[in-house]
CSV table of N, CA and C in Angstrom, one decimal:
chain,number,residue,atom,x,y,z
A,27,MET,N,7.0,29.0,-31.4
A,27,MET,CA,8.3,29.5,-31.0
A,27,MET,C,8.9,28.8,-29.8
A,28,ALA,N,8.1,28.4,-28.8
A,28,ALA,CA,8.6,27.7,-27.7
A,28,ALA,C,9.1,26.3,-28.1
A,29,PHE,N,8.5,25.7,-29.0
A,29,PHE,CA,8.9,24.4,-29.5
A,29,PHE,C,10.3,24.5,-30.1
A,30,PHE,N,10.5,25.5,-31.0
A,30,PHE,CA,11.7,25.7,-31.6
A,30,PHE,C,12.9,26.0,-30.6
A,31,ASN,N,12.6,26.8,-29.6
A,31,ASN,CA,13.6,27.0,-28.6
A,31,ASN,C,14.0,25.7,-27.9
A,32,LEU,N,13.0,24.9,-27.6
A,32,LEU,CA,13.2,23.6,-26.9
A,32,LEU,C,14.1,22.7,-27.8
A,33,LEU,N,13.8,22.7,-29.1
A,33,LEU,CA,14.5,21.9,-30.0
A,33,LEU,C,16.0,22.3,-30.1
A,34,ILE,N,16.2,23.6,-30.1
A,34,ILE,CA,17.6,24.1,-30.2
A,34,ILE,C,18.3,23.7,-28.9
A,35,LEU,N,17.7,23.8,-27.7
A,35,LEU,CA,18.4,23.5,-26.5
A,35,LEU,C,18.7,22.0,-26.4
A,36,SER,N,17.8,21.1,-26.9
A,36,SER,CA,18.0,19.7,-26.8
A,36,SER,C,19.1,19.3,-27.7
A,37,CYS,N,19.3,19.9,-28.9
A,37,CYS,CA,20.3,19.5,-29.8
A,37,CYS,C,21.7,20.0,-29.2
A,38,ARG,N,21.7,21.0,-28.5
A,38,ARG,CA,23.0,21.6,-28.0
A,38,ARG,C,23.6,20.6,-26.9
A,39,HIS,N,22.7,19.9,-26.2
A,39,HIS,CA,23.2,19.1,-25.1
A,39,HIS,C,23.5,17.6,-25.6
A,40,GLN,N,23.3,17.3,-26.9
A,40,GLN,CA,23.7,16.0,-27.3
A,40,GLN,C,25.2,15.9,-27.4
A,41,PRO,N,25.7,14.8,-26.8
A,41,PRO,CA,27.2,14.6,-26.9
A,41,PRO,C,27.7,14.5,-28.3
A,42,GLN,N,28.8,15.1,-28.5
A,42,GLN,CA,29.5,15.0,-29.9
A,42,GLN,C,30.5,13.8,-29.8
A,43,VAL,N,30.4,13.0,-30.9
A,43,VAL,CA,31.3,11.8,-30.9
A,43,VAL,C,32.7,12.2,-30.9
A,44,GLU,N,33.1,13.3,-31.6
A,44,GLU,CA,34.5,13.7,-31.6
A,44,GLU,C,35.0,14.1,-30.2
A,45,ASP,N,34.1,14.8,-29.4
A,45,ASP,CA,34.4,15.2,-28.1
A,45,ASP,C,34.6,14.0,-27.2
A,46,PHE,N,33.8,13.0,-27.4
A,46,PHE,CA,33.9,11.8,-26.6
A,46,PHE,C,35.2,11.1,-26.9
A,47,GLU,N,35.6,10.9,-28.2
A,47,GLU,CA,36.8,10.2,-28.5
A,47,GLU,C,38.0,10.9,-28.0
A,48,THR,N,38.1,12.3,-28.0
A,48,THR,CA,39.3,13.0,-27.6
A,48,THR,C,39.3,13.1,-26.1
A,49,SER,N,38.2,12.8,-25.4
A,49,SER,CA,38.2,12.9,-23.9
A,49,SER,C,38.8,11.6,-23.3
A,50,ILE,N,38.7,10.5,-24.0
A,50,ILE,CA,39.2,9.3,-23.4
A,50,ILE,C,40.7,9.3,-23.3
A,51,GLY,N,41.2,9.0,-22.1
A,51,GLY,CA,42.6,9.1,-21.8
A,51,GLY,C,43.0,10.3,-21.0
A,52,ARG,N,42.0,11.3,-20.9
A,52,ARG,CA,42.3,12.5,-20.3
A,52,ARG,C,41.3,12.7,-19.1
A,53,ILE,N,40.2,12.0,-19.0
A,53,ILE,CA,39.3,12.2,-17.9
A,53,ILE,C,38.9,10.9,-17.2
A,54,GLY,N,38.4,11.1,-16.0
A,54,GLY,CA,38.0,9.9,-15.2
A,54,GLY,C,36.5,9.6,-15.4
A,55,GLN,N,36.1,8.6,-14.6
A,55,GLN,CA,34.7,8.1,-14.7
A,55,GLN,C,33.7,9.2,-14.3
A,56,ALA,N,33.9,9.9,-13.3
A,56,ALA,CA,33.0,11.0,-12.8
A,56,ALA,C,32.8,12.0,-13.9
A,57,GLU,N,33.8,12.5,-14.5
A,57,GLU,CA,33.7,13.5,-15.5
A,57,GLU,C,33.1,13.0,-16.8
A,58,LEU,N,33.4,11.7,-17.1
A,58,LEU,CA,32.7,11.1,-18.3
A,58,LEU,C,31.2,11.0,-18.1
A,59,VAL,N,30.8,10.6,-16.9
A,59,VAL,CA,29.3,10.5,-16.6
A,59,VAL,C,28.7,11.9,-16.7
A,60,HIS,N,29.4,12.9,-16.1
A,60,HIS,CA,28.9,14.3,-16.1
A,60,HIS,C,28.7,14.8,-17.6
A,61,ARG,N,29.7,14.5,-18.4
A,61,ARG,CA,29.6,15.1,-19.8
A,61,ARG,C,28.8,14.3,-20.8
A,62,PHE,N,28.8,12.9,-20.6
A,62,PHE,CA,28.2,12.1,-21.6
A,62,PHE,C,27.1,11.1,-21.1
A,63,GLY,N,26.8,11.2,-19.8
A,63,GLY,CA,25.8,10.3,-19.2
A,63,GLY,C,26.4,9.0,-18.8
A,64,TYR,N,25.5,8.2,-18.2
A,64,TYR,CA,25.9,6.8,-17.8
A,64,TYR,C,26.0,5.9,-19.0
A,65,PRO,N,26.9,4.9,-18.9
A,65,PRO,CA,27.0,3.9,-20.0
A,65,PRO,C,25.8,3.0,-20.1
A,66,GLN,N,25.6,2.4,-21.2
A,66,GLN,CA,24.5,1.4,-21.4
A,66,GLN,C,24.9,0.1,-20.7
A,67,ARG,N,26.1,-0.2,-20.6
A,67,ARG,CA,26.6,-1.4,-20.0
A,67,ARG,C,27.9,-1.2,-19.3
A,68,LEU,N,28.2,-1.9,-18.2
A,68,LEU,CA,29.5,-1.8,-17.6
A,68,LEU,C,29.8,-3.2,-17.0
A,69,LYS,N,31.2,-3.4,-16.9
A,69,LYS,CA,31.7,-4.7,-16.4
A,69,LYS,C,32.9,-4.4,-15.5
A,70,ARG,N,32.9,-4.9,-14.3
A,70,ARG,CA,34.0,-4.8,-13.4
A,70,ARG,C,34.9,-6.0,-13.6
A,71,LEU,N,36.2,-5.8,-13.8
A,71,LEU,CA,37.1,-6.8,-14.0
A,71,LEU,C,37.8,-7.2,-12.7
A,72,GLY,N,38.3,-8.4,-12.6
A,72,GLY,CA,39.0,-8.9,-11.3
A,72,GLY,C,40.1,-8.0,-10.8
A,73,SER,N,40.7,-7.3,-11.7
A,73,SER,CA,41.9,-6.4,-11.4
A,73,SER,C,41.4,-5.1,-10.7
A,74,GLY,N,40.1,-4.8,-10.7
A,74,GLY,CA,39.6,-3.6,-10.2
A,74,GLY,C,39.3,-2.6,-11.2
A,75,ALA,N,39.7,-2.9,-12.5
A,75,ALA,CA,39.5,-2.0,-13.6
A,75,ALA,C,38.0,-2.2,-14.1
A,76,GLU,N,37.5,-1.3,-14.9
A,76,GLU,CA,36.2,-1.4,-15.4
A,76,GLU,C,36.2,-1.2,-16.9
A,77,VAL,N,35.1,-1.7,-17.6
A,77,VAL,CA,34.9,-1.5,-19.0
A,77,VAL,C,33.5,-1.0,-19.2
A,78,TRP,N,33.3,0.1,-19.8
A,78,TRP,CA,32.0,0.7,-20.0
A,78,TRP,C,31.7,0.7,-21.5
A,79,ASP,N,30.4,0.4,-21.9
A,79,ASP,CA,29.9,0.5,-23.2
A,79,ASP,C,29.0,1.7,-23.4
A,80,TYR,N,29.2,2.5,-24.4
A,80,TYR,CA,28.3,3.6,-24.8
A,80,TYR,C,27.8,3.4,-26.2
A,81,GLU,N,26.6,4.0,-26.4
A,81,GLU,CA,26.1,4.0,-27.8
A,81,GLU,C,25.5,5.4,-28.0
A,82,PHE,N,25.9,6.0,-29.1
A,82,PHE,CA,25.4,7.4,-29.5
A,82,PHE,C,24.8,7.4,-30.8
A,83,LEU,N,23.8,8.2,-31.1
A,83,LEU,CA,23.3,8.5,-32.4
A,83,LEU,C,24.2,9.6,-33.0
A,84,SER,N,24.7,9.3,-34.2
A,84,SER,CA,25.6,10.3,-34.8
A,84,SER,C,25.1,10.4,-36.3
A,85,GLY,N,25.0,11.7,-36.7
A,85,GLY,CA,24.6,11.9,-38.1
A,85,GLY,C,23.2,11.4,-38.4
A,86,GLY,N,22.3,11.8,-37.6
A,86,GLY,CA,20.9,11.4,-37.9
A,86,GLY,C,20.6,10.2,-37.1
A,87,SER,N,20.5,9.0,-37.7
A,87,SER,CA,20.1,7.8,-37.1
A,87,SER,C,21.2,6.7,-37.0
A,88,ARG,N,22.4,7.1,-37.4
A,88,ARG,CA,23.5,6.2,-37.4
A,88,ARG,C,24.0,6.0,-35.9
A,89,CYS,N,24.1,4.7,-35.5
A,89,CYS,CA,24.5,4.4,-34.1
A,89,CYS,C,26.0,4.2,-34.1
A,90,VAL,N,26.7,4.7,-33.1
A,90,VAL,CA,28.1,4.5,-33.0
A,90,VAL,C,28.4,4.0,-31.6
A,91,GLY,N,29.0,2.8,-31.5
A,91,GLY,CA,29.3,2.2,-30.2
A,91,GLY,C,30.7,2.3,-29.8
A,92,TYR,N,31.0,2.5,-28.5
A,92,TYR,CA,32.3,2.6,-27.9
A,92,TYR,C,32.4,1.7,-26.7
A,93,ARG,N,33.6,1.1,-26.5
A,93,ARG,CA,33.9,0.4,-25.3
A,93,ARG,C,35.1,1.2,-24.7
A,94,VAL,N,34.9,1.6,-23.5
A,94,VAL,CA,35.9,2.5,-22.8
A,94,VAL,C,36.6,1.6,-21.7
A,95,PHE,N,37.9,1.6,-21.6
A,95,PHE,CA,38.6,0.9,-20.6
A,95,PHE,C,39.1,1.9,-19.5
A,96,PHE,N,38.9,1.5,-18.3
A,96,PHE,CA,39.4,2.3,-17.1
A,96,PHE,C,40.3,1.5,-16.3
A,97,ASP,N,41.3,2.2,-15.7
A,97,ASP,CA,42.2,1.5,-14.7
A,97,ASP,C,41.6,1.4,-13.4
A,98,GLU,N,42.3,0.9,-12.4
A,98,GLU,CA,41.7,0.7,-11.0
A,98,GLU,C,41.6,2.1,-10.3
A,99,ASP,N,42.1,3.1,-10.9
A,99,ASP,CA,42.0,4.5,-10.3
A,99,ASP,C,40.8,5.2,-10.9
A,100,GLN,N,40.0,4.6,-11.7
A,100,GLN,CA,38.8,5.1,-12.4
A,100,GLN,C,39.2,6.2,-13.5
A,101,GLN,N,40.4,6.1,-14.0
A,101,GLN,CA,40.8,7.0,-15.1
A,101,GLN,C,40.6,6.2,-16.5
A,102,SER,N,40.1,6.9,-17.4
A,102,SER,CA,39.9,6.3,-18.8
A,102,SER,C,41.3,6.1,-19.4
A,103,ARG,N,41.5,5.0,-20.0
A,103,ARG,CA,42.8,4.7,-20.6
A,103,ARG,C,42.7,4.6,-22.1
A,104,SER,N,41.7,3.9,-22.6
A,104,SER,CA,41.6,3.7,-24.1
A,104,SER,C,40.1,3.4,-24.5
A,105,TRP,N,39.9,3.4,-25.8
A,105,TRP,CA,38.5,3.1,-26.3
A,105,TRP,C,38.7,2.3,-27.6
A,106,GLU,N,37.6,1.6,-27.9
A,106,GLU,CA,37.5,0.9,-29.2
A,106,GLU,C,36.1,1.0,-29.7
A,107,ARG,N,35.9,1.0,-31.0
A,107,ARG,CA,34.6,0.9,-31.6
A,107,ARG,C,34.0,-0.4,-31.4
A,108,ILE,N,32.7,-0.5,-31.1
A,108,ILE,CA,32.0,-1.7,-31.0
A,108,ILE,C,30.7,-1.6,-31.8
A,109,PRO,N,30.1,-2.7,-32.2
A,109,PRO,CA,28.8,-2.6,-32.9
A,109,PRO,C,27.7,-2.2,-31.9
A,110,CYS,N,26.7,-1.5,-32.3
A,110,CYS,CA,25.6,-1.2,-31.4
A,110,CYS,C,24.7,-2.4,-31.3
A,111,ARG,N,24.1,-2.5,-30.2
A,111,ARG,CA,23.2,-3.7,-30.0
A,111,ARG,C,21.8,-3.3,-30.4
């Protein structure tokens, strides 16, 4: 029974791909990290903006990759799908 409860709790905390997609453009870096964890990769651009790459398992073992673009004020602006590495 304890294992079953642990399994239920761990599934509930997995980020949902749809939630991730709809959050971009509405939240900043700190909230994104709080809700979905740290990115797998990040790059700082000369303009002060940043690009973060995320990878999630969706629908079992299917990997979904996202590149998120932030402005110099650390607000998410847009995203695009990328292949998982």
